[in-house]
CSV table of C-alpha atoms in Angstrom, one decimal:
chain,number,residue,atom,x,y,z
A,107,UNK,CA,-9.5,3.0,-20.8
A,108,UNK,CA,-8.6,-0.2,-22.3
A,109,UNK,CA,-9.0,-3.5,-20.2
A,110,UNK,CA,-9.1,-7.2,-21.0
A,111,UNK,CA,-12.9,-8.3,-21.9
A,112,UNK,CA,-14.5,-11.8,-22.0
A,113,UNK,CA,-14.5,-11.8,-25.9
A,114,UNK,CA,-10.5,-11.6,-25.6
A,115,UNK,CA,-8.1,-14.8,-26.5
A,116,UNK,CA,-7.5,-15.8,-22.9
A,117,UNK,CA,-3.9,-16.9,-24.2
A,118,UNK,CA,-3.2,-12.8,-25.1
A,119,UNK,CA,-4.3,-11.9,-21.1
A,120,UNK,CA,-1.3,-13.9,-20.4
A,121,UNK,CA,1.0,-12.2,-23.2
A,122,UNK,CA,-0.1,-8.9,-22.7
A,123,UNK,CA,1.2,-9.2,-18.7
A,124,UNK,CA,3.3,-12.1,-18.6
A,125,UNK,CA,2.5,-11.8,-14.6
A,126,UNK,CA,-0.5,-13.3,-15.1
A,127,UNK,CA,1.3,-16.8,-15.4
A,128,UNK,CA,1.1,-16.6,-11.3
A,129,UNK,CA,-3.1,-15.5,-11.3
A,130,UNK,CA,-4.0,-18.6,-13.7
A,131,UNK,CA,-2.9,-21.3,-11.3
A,132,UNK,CA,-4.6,-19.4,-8.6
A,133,UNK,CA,-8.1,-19.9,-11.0
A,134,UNK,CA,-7.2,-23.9,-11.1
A,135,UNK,CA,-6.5,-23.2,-15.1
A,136,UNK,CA,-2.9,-24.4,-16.9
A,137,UNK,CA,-1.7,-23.4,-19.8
A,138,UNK,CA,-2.0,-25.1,-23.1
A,139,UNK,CA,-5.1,-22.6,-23.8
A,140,UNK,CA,-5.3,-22.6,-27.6
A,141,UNK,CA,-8.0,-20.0,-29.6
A,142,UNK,CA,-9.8,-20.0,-26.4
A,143,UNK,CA,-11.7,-16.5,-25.2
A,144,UNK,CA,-12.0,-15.6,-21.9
A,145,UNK,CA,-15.5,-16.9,-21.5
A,146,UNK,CA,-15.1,-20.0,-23.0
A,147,UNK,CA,-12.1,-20.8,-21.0
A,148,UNK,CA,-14.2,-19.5,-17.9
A,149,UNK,CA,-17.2,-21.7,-18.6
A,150,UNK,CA,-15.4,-24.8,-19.2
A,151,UNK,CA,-13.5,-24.8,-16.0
A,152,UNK,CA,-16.5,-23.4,-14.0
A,153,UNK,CA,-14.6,-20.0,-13.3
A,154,UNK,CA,-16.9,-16.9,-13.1
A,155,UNK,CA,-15.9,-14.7,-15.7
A,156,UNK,CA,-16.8,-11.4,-14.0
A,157,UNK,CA,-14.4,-12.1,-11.6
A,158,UNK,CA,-11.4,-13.5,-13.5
A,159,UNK,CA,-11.9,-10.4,-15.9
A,160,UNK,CA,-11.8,-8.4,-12.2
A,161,UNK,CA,-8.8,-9.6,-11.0
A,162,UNK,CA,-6.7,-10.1,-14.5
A,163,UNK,CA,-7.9,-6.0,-15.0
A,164,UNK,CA,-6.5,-5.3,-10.9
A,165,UNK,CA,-3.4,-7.1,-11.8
A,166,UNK,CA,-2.8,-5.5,-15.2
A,167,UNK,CA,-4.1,-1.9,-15.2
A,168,UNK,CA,-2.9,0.1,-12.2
A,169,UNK,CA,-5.6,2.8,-13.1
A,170,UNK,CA,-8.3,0.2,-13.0
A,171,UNK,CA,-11.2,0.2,-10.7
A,172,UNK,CA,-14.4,-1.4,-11.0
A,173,UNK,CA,-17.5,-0.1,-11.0
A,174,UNK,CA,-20.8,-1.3,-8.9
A,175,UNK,CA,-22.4,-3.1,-11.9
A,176,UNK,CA,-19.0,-5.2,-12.5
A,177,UNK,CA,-18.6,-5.2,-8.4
A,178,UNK,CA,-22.3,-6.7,-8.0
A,179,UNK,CA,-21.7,-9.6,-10.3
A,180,UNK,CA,-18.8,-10.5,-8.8
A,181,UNK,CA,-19.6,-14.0,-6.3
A,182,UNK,CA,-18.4,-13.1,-3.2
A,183,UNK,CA,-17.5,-17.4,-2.1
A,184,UNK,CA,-15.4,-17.2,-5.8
A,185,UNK,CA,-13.5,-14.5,-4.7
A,186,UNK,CA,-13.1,-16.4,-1.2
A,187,UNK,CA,-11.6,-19.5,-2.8
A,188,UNK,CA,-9.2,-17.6,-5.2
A,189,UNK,CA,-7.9,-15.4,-2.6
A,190,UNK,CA,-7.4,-18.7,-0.3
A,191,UNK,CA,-5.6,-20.4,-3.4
A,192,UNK,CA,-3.3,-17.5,-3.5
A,193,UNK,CA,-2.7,-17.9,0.1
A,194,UNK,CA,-1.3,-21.5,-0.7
A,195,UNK,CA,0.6,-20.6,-3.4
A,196,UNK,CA,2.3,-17.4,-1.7
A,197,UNK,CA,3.4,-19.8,1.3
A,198,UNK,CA,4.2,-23.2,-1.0
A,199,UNK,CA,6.1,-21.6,-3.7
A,200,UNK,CA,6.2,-17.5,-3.9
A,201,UNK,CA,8.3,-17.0,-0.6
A,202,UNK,CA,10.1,-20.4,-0.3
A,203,UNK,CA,11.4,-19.3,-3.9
A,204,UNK,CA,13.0,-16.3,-2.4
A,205,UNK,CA,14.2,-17.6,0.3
A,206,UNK,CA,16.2,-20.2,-1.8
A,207,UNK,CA,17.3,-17.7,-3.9
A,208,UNK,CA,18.5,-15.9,-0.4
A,209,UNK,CA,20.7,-18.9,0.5
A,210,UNK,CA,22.0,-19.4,-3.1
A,211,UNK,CA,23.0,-15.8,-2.7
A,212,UNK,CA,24.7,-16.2,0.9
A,213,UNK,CA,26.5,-19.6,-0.1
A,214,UNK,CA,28.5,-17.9,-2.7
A,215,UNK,CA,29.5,-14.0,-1.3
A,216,UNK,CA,30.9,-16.1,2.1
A,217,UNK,CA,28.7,-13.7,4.2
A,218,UNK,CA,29.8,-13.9,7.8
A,219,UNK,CA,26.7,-12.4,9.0
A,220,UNK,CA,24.5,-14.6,6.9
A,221,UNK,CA,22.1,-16.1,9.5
A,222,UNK,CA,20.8,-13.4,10.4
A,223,UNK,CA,19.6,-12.8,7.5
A,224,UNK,CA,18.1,-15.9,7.4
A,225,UNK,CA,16.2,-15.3,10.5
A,226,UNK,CA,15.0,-11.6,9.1
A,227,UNK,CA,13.1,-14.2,5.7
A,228,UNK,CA,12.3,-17.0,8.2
A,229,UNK,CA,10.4,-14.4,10.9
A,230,UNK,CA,8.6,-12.9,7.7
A,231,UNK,CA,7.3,-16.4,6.8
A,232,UNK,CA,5.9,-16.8,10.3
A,233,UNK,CA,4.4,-13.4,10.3
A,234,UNK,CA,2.7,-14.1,6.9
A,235,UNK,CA,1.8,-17.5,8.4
A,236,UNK,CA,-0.4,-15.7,11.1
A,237,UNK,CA,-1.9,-13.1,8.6
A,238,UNK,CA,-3.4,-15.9,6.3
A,239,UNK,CA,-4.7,-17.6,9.2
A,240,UNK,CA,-6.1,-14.9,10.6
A,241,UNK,CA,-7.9,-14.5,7.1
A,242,UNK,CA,-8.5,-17.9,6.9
A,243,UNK,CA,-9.9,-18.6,10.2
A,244,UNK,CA,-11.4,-15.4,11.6
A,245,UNK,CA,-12.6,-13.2,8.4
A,246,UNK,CA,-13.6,-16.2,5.7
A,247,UNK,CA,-15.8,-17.5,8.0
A,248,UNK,CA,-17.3,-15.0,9.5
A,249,UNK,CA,-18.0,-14.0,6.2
A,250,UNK,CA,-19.5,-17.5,5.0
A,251,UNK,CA,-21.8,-17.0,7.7
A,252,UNK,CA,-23.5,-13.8,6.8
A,253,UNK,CA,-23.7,-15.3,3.4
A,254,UNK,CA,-25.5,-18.5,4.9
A,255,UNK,CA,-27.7,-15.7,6.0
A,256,UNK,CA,-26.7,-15.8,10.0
A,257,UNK,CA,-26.5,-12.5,12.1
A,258,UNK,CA,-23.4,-13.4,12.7
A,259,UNK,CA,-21.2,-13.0,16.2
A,260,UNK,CA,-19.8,-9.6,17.3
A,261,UNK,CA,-17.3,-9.7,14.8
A,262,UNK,CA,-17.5,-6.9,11.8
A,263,UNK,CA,-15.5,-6.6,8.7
A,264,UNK,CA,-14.1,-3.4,9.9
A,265,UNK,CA,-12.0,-4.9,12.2
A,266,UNK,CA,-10.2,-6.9,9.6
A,267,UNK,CA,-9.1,-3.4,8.1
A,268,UNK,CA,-7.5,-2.8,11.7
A,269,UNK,CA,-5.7,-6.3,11.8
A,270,UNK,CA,-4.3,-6.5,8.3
A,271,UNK,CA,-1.1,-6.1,9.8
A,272,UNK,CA,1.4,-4.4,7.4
A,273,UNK,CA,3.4,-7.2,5.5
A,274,UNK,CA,4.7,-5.1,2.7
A,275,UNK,CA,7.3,-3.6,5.0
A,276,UNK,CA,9.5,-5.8,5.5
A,277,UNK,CA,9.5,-7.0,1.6
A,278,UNK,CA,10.7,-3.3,1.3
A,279,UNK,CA,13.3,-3.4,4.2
A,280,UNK,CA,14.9,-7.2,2.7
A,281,UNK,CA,14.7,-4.5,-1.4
A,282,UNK,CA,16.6,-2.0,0.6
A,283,UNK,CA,19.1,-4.4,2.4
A,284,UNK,CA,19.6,-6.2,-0.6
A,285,UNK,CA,20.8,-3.1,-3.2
A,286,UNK,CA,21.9,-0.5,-0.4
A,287,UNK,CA,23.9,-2.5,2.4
A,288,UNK,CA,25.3,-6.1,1.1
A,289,UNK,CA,29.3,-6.7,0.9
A,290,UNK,CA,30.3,-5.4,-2.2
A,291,UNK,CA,31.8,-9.3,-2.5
A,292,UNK,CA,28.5,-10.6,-2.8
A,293,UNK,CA,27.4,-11.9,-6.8
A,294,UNK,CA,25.6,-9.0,-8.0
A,295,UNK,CA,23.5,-11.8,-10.3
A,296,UNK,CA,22.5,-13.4,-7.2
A,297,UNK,CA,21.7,-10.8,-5.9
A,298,UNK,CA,19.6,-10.1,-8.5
A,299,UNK,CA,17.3,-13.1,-8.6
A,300,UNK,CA,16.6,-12.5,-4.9
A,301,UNK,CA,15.8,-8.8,-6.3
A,302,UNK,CA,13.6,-9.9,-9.1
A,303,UNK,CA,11.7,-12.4,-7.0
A,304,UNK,CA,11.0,-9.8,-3.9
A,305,UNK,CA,9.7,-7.3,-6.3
A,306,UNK,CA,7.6,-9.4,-8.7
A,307,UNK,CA,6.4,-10.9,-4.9
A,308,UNK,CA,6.0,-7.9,-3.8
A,309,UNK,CA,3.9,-6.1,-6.5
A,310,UNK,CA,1.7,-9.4,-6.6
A,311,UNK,CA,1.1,-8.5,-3.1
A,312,UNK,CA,-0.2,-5.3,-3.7
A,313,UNK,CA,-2.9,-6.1,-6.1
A,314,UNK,CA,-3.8,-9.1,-3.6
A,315,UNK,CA,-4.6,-6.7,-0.9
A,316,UNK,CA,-6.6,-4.4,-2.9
A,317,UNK,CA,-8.5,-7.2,-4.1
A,318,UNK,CA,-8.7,-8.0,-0.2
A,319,UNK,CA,-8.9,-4.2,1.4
A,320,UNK,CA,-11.1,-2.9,-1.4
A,321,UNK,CA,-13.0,-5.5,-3.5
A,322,UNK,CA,-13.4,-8.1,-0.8
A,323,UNK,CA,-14.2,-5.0,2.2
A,324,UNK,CA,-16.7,-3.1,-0.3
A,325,UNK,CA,-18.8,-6.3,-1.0
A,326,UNK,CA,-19.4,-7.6,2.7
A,327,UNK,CA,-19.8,-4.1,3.6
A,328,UNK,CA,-23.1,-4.0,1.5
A,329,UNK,CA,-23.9,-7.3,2.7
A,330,UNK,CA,-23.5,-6.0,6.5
A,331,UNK,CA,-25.5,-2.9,6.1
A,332,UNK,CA,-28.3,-5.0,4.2
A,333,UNK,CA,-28.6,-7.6,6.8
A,334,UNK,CA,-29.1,-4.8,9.3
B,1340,UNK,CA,2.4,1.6,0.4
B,1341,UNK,CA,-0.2,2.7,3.2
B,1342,UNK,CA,-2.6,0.1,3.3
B,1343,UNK,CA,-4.7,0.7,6.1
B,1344,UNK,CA,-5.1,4.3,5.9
B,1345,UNK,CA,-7.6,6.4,3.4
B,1346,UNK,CA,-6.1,9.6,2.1
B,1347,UNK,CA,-8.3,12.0,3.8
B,1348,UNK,CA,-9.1,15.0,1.8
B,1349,UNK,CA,-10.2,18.7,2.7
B,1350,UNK,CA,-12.0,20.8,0.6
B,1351,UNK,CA,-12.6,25.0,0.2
B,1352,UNK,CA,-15.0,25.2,-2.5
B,1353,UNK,CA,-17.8,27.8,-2.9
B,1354,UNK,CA,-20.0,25.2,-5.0
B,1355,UNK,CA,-22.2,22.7,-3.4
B,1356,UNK,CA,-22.5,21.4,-6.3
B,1357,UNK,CA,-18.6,21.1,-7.5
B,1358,UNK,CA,-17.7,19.6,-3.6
B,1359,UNK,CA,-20.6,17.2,-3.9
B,1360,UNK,CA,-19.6,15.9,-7.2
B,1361,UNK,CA,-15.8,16.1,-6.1
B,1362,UNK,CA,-16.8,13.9,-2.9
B,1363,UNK,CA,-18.3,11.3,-5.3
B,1364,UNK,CA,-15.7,10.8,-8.0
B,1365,UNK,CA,-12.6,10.7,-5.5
B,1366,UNK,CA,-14.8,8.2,-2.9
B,1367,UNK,CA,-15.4,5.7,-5.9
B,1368,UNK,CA,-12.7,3.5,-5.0
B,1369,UNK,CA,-12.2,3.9,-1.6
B,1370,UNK,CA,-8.7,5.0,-1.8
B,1371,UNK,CA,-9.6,8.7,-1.1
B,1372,UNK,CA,-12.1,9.8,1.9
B,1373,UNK,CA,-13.5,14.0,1.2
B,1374,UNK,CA,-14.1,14.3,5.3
B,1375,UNK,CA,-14.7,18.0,5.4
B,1376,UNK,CA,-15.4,20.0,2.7
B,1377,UNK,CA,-16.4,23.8,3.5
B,1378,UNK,CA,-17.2,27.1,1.1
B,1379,UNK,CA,-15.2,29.4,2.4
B,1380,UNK,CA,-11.4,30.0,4.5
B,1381,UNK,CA,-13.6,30.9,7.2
B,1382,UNK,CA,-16.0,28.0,7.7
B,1383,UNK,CA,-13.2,25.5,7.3
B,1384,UNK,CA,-11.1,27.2,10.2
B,1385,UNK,CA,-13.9,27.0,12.7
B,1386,UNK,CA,-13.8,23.0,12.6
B,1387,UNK,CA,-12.0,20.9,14.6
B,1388,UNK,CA,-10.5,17.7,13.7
B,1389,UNK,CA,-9.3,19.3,10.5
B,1390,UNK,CA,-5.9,18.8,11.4
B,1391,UNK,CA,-5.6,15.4,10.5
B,1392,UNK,CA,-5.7,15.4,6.5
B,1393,UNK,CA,-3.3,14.3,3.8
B,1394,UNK,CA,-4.4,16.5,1.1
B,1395,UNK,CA,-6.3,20.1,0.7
B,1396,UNK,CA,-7.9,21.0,-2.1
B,1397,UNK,CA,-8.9,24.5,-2.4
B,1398,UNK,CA,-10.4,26.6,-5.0
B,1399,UNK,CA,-8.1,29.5,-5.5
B,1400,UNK,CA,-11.2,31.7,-5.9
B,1401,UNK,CA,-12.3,30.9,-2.6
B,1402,UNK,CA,-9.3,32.2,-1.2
B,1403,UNK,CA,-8.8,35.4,-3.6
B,1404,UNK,CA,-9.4,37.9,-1.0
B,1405,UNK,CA,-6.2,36.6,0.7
B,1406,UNK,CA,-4.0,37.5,-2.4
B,1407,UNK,CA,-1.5,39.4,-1.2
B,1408,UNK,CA,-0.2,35.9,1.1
B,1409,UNK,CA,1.5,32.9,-0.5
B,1410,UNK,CA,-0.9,29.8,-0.3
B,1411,UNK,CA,1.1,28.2,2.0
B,1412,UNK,CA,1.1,31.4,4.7
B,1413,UNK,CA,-2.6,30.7,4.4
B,1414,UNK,CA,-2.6,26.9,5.7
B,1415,UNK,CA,0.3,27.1,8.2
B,1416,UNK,CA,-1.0,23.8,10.1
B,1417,UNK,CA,-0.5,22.2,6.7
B,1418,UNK,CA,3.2,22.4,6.1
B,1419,UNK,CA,3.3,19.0,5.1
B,1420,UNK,CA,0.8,17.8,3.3
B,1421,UNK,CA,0.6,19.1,-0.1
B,1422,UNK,CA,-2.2,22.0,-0.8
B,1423,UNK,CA,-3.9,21.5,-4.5
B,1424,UNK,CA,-5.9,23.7,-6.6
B,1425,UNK,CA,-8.9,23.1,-7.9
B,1426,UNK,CA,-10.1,25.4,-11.1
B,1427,UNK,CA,-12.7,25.4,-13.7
B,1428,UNK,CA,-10.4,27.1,-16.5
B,1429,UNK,CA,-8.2,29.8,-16.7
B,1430,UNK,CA,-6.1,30.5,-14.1
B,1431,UNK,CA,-2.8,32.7,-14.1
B,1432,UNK,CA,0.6,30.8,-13.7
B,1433,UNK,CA,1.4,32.9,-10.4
B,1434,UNK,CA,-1.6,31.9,-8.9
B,1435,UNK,CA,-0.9,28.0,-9.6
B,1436,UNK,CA,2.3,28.2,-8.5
B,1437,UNK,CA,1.5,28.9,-5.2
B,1438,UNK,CA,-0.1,25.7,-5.2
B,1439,UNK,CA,1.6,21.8,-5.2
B,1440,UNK,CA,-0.7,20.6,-8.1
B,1441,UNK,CA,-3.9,21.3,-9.5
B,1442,UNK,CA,-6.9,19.9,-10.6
B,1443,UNK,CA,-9.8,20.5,-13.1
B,1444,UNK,CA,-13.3,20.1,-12.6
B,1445,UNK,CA,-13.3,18.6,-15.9
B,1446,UNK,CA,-11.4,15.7,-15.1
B,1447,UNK,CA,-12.6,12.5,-15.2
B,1448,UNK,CA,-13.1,10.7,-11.7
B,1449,UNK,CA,-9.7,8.4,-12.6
B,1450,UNK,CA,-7.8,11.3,-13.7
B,1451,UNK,CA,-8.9,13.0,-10.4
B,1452,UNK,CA,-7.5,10.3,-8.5
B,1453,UNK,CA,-4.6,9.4,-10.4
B,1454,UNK,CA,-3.4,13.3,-10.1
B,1455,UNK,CA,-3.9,13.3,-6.8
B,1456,UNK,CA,-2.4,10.1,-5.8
B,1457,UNK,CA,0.8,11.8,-8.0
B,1458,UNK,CA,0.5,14.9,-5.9
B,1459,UNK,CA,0.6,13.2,-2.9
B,1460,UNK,CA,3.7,11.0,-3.7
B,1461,UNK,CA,5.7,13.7,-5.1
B,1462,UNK,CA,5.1,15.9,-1.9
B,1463,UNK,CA,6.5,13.1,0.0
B,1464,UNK,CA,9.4,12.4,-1.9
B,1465,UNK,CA,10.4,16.1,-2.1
B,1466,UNK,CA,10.3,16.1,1.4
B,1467,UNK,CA,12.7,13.1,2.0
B,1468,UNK,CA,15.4,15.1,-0.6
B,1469,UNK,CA,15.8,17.9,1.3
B,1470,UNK,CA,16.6,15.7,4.1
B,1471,UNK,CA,20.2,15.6,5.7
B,1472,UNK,CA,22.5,12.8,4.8
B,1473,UNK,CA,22.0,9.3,4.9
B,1474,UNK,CA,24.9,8.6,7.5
B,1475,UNK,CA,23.3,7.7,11.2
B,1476,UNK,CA,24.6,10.2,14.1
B,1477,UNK,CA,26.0,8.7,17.3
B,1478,UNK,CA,23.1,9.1,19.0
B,1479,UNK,CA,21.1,7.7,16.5
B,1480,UNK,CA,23.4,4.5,16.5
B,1481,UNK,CA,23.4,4.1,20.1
B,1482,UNK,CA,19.2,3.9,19.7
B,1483,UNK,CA,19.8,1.5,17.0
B,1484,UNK,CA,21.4,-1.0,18.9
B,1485,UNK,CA,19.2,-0.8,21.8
B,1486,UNK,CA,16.2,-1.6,19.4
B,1487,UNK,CA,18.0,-4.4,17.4
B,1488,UNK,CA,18.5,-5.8,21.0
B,1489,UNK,CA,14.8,-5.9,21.8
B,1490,UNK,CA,14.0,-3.0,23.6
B,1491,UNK,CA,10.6,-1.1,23.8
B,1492,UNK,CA,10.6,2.8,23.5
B,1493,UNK,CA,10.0,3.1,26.5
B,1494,UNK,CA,12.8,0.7,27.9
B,1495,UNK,CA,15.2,2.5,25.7
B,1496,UNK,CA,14.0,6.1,26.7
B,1497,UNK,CA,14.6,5.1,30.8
B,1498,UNK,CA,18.2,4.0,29.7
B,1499,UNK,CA,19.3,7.0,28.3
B,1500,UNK,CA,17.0,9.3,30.3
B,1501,UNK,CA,15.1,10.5,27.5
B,1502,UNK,CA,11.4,11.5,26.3
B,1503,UNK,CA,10.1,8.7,24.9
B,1504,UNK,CA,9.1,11.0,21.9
B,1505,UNK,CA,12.4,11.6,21.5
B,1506,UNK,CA,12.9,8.3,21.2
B,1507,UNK,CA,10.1,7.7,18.2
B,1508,UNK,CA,11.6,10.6,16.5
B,1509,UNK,CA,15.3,9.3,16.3
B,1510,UNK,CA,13.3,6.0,15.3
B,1511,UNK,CA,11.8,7.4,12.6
B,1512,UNK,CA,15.0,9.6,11.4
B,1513,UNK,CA,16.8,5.9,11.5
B,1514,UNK,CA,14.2,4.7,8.9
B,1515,UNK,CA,13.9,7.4,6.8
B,1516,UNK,CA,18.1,7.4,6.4
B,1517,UNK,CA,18.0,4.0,5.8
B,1518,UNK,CA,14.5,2.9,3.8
B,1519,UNK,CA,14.0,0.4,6.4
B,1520,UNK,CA,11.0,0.3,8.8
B,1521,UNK,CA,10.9,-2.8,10.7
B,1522,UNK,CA,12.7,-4.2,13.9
B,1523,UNK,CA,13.8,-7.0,11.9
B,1524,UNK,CA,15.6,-5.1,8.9
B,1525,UNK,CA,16.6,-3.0,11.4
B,1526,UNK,CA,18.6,-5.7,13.5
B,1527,UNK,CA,20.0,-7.0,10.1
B,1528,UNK,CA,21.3,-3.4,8.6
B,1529,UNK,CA,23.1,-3.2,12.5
B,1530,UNK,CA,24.7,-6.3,11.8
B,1531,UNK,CA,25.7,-6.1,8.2
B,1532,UNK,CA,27.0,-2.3,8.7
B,1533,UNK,CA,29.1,-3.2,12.0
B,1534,UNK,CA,27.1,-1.2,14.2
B,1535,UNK,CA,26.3,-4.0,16.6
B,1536,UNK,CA,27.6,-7.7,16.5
B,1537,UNK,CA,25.5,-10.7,15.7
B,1538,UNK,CA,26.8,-12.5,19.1
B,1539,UNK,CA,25.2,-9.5,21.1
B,1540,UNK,CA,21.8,-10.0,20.1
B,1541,UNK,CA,21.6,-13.9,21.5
């Protein structure tokens, strides 16, 4: 199987899957990235190469999985801090940029029932709110703890695969709303940037929670069972 | 996309060695879990907890004595998840077509999964076409605008002096008609369809 290695022009990751345009900012790197491989680009900005490669691969391939010897190199506080920046990004810019594009789209097609549509996007930014901080205040910590090397508190990773409440449903219910039940009135092209948003959004999602359910779970799982 | 959830797998294969190896390659990624895997029809019958898998894979050798019954007569708990065959070469059409996909021990661990992740998707959506139409009944819109109002299962099962399983089962024919799952949509396909007014729900 072919996947993106560290000896690759980083500027062809980014042409290869234009959706990579939203991972970069996520790394801290811009554009502007010349004859640049991979690893250079890596080095430079202090970015550890085994796990950029990771998630650029997750992101790209839908077949791709790592194995243990890339999983082992991968460091665990990296993944931690790119997951958080993705956070940021996902509640500064990813979702407020559908819901604009929901408002443009309810402006124009006179939709009597607009509000509550409104309140459908504005009670799935709250219930994103509480997921990150959940992750951000219950499972990061914990697991910078057991990578201080403390036997930490009661808490175990499992229980984070029991909270990760499921926010890809209602992404689908706004996809299905959107194409199966609006006024036919409505401006089918603004309609469509809502559409292209959600489901760009939506398959960015994805990859983030394998990277969290199955990258992120695996690695403290073997950190668990050593520190027992 | 089921994120919490493992696809839990069940196994009839005669080789130790094949299940083994099978257990290893479709555990690699964590997406798939092998939680019992047994020889024979026999062994695998006698264990409880068995119920509760998304995917059987069975060797149709393991189950030749039972030729003159369709696969699926065989596995009548299973009816809906899909039952897969798993060969080492040559096996007859009519056999495999008893069977909702099949798998070669020759494949690679990624083809393995991929197959069976296609398996397991197509069963699903086959099962949502032979569904009835999308329109909601009556009864079903009645349930509707009790839950777009707020109202718990079992709040909504007292009021029309109903099971609350019946309740969860017009619940779920409502989502499965309409694609959407949460309370939320829900409220907002009432509303947009006429089924309940917006003033109602203040």
């Amino acid at each position: 199987m072919q996947v993106f290695t560290e000896k690759m022009k980083a500027a062809d990751l980014a042409l290869a899957n234009y959706r990579l345009l939203y991972v970069f900012p996520c790394f801290g790197l811009g554009l502007g990235l010349g004859e640049m491989t991979v690893r250079q680009m890596c080095e430079r900005n202090g970015i550890s190469t085994p796990l950029f490669l990771l998630v650029c691969n997750l992101y790209s391939f839908d077949d791709y999985f790592p194995d243990m010897n890339v999983l082992t190199q991968i460091p665990l506080a990296d993944l931690m801090l790119y997951l958080g920046n993705s956070h940021r990004d996902y509640l500064k810019n990813r979702i407020p940029a559908v819901i604009d594009k929901v408002v443009n789209l309810m402006e124009d097609c006179k939709l009597k029932n607009g509000k509550i549509l409104m309140e459908f996007c504005e009670k799935y930014r709250q219930e994103v709110v509480a997921h990150l901080k959940y992750e951000e205040e219950t499972v990061f910590p914990y697991i910078r703890e057991l990578l201080g090397g403390s036997k930490a508190t009661g808490y175990q990773i499992k229980e984070y695969e029991l909270n990760h409440s499921n926010i890809d449903d209602a992404l689908n219910d706004l996809k299905n709303i959107l194409i199966k039940y609006l006024p036919p009135d409505c401006s089918v092209e603004k309609c469509r940037n809502v559409l292209i948003e959600l489901f760009l959004f939506d398959s960015d999602l994805r990859k983030h929670t394998l990277l969290e359910d199955q990258i992120l779970m695996t690695l403290v799982e073997r950190i668990e069972k050593n520190s027992e | 996309m089921n994120r919490i959830n493992k696809n839990r797998v069940g196994c009839i294969e005669p080789s130790p060695v094949v299940r083994e190896g099978l257990k290893k390659l479709l555990e690699e990624n964590a997406e798939f879990v092998v939680c019992s895997a047994f020889a024979d029809l026999q062994a695998f019958r006698g264990k409880p907890g068995e119920k509760e898998l998304d995917i059987l894979l069975v060797n149709p050798a393991a189950i030749s004595v039972y030729r003159q019954f369709a696969v699926r007569d065989l596995f009548p708990e299973f009816v809906d998840i899909p039952v897969v065959a798993i060969h080492y070469g040559y096996v007859d059409s009519d056999t495999l077509a008893g069977f909702d996909g099949a798998l070669s021990i020759y494949d690679e661990g990624l083809k393995l999964r991929k197959k069976l992740r296609q398996f397991a998707q197509m069963f699903v959506r086959q099962e949502g076409a032979t569904a009835d139409s999308v329109d909601l009944s009556e009864r079903e819109k009645t349930i509707l605008i009790a839950v777009a109002k707020g109202r718990t299962n079992k709040e909504i099962a007292k009021e029309y002096n109903i099971s609350v399983h019946t309740v969860v089962s017009h619940r779920k024919n409502i989502s499965r008609k309409t694609g959407i799952n949460t309370v939320a949509g829900l409220t907002v396909y009432a509303v947009f369809n006429n089924i309940v007014d917006q003033e109602d729900l203040l």
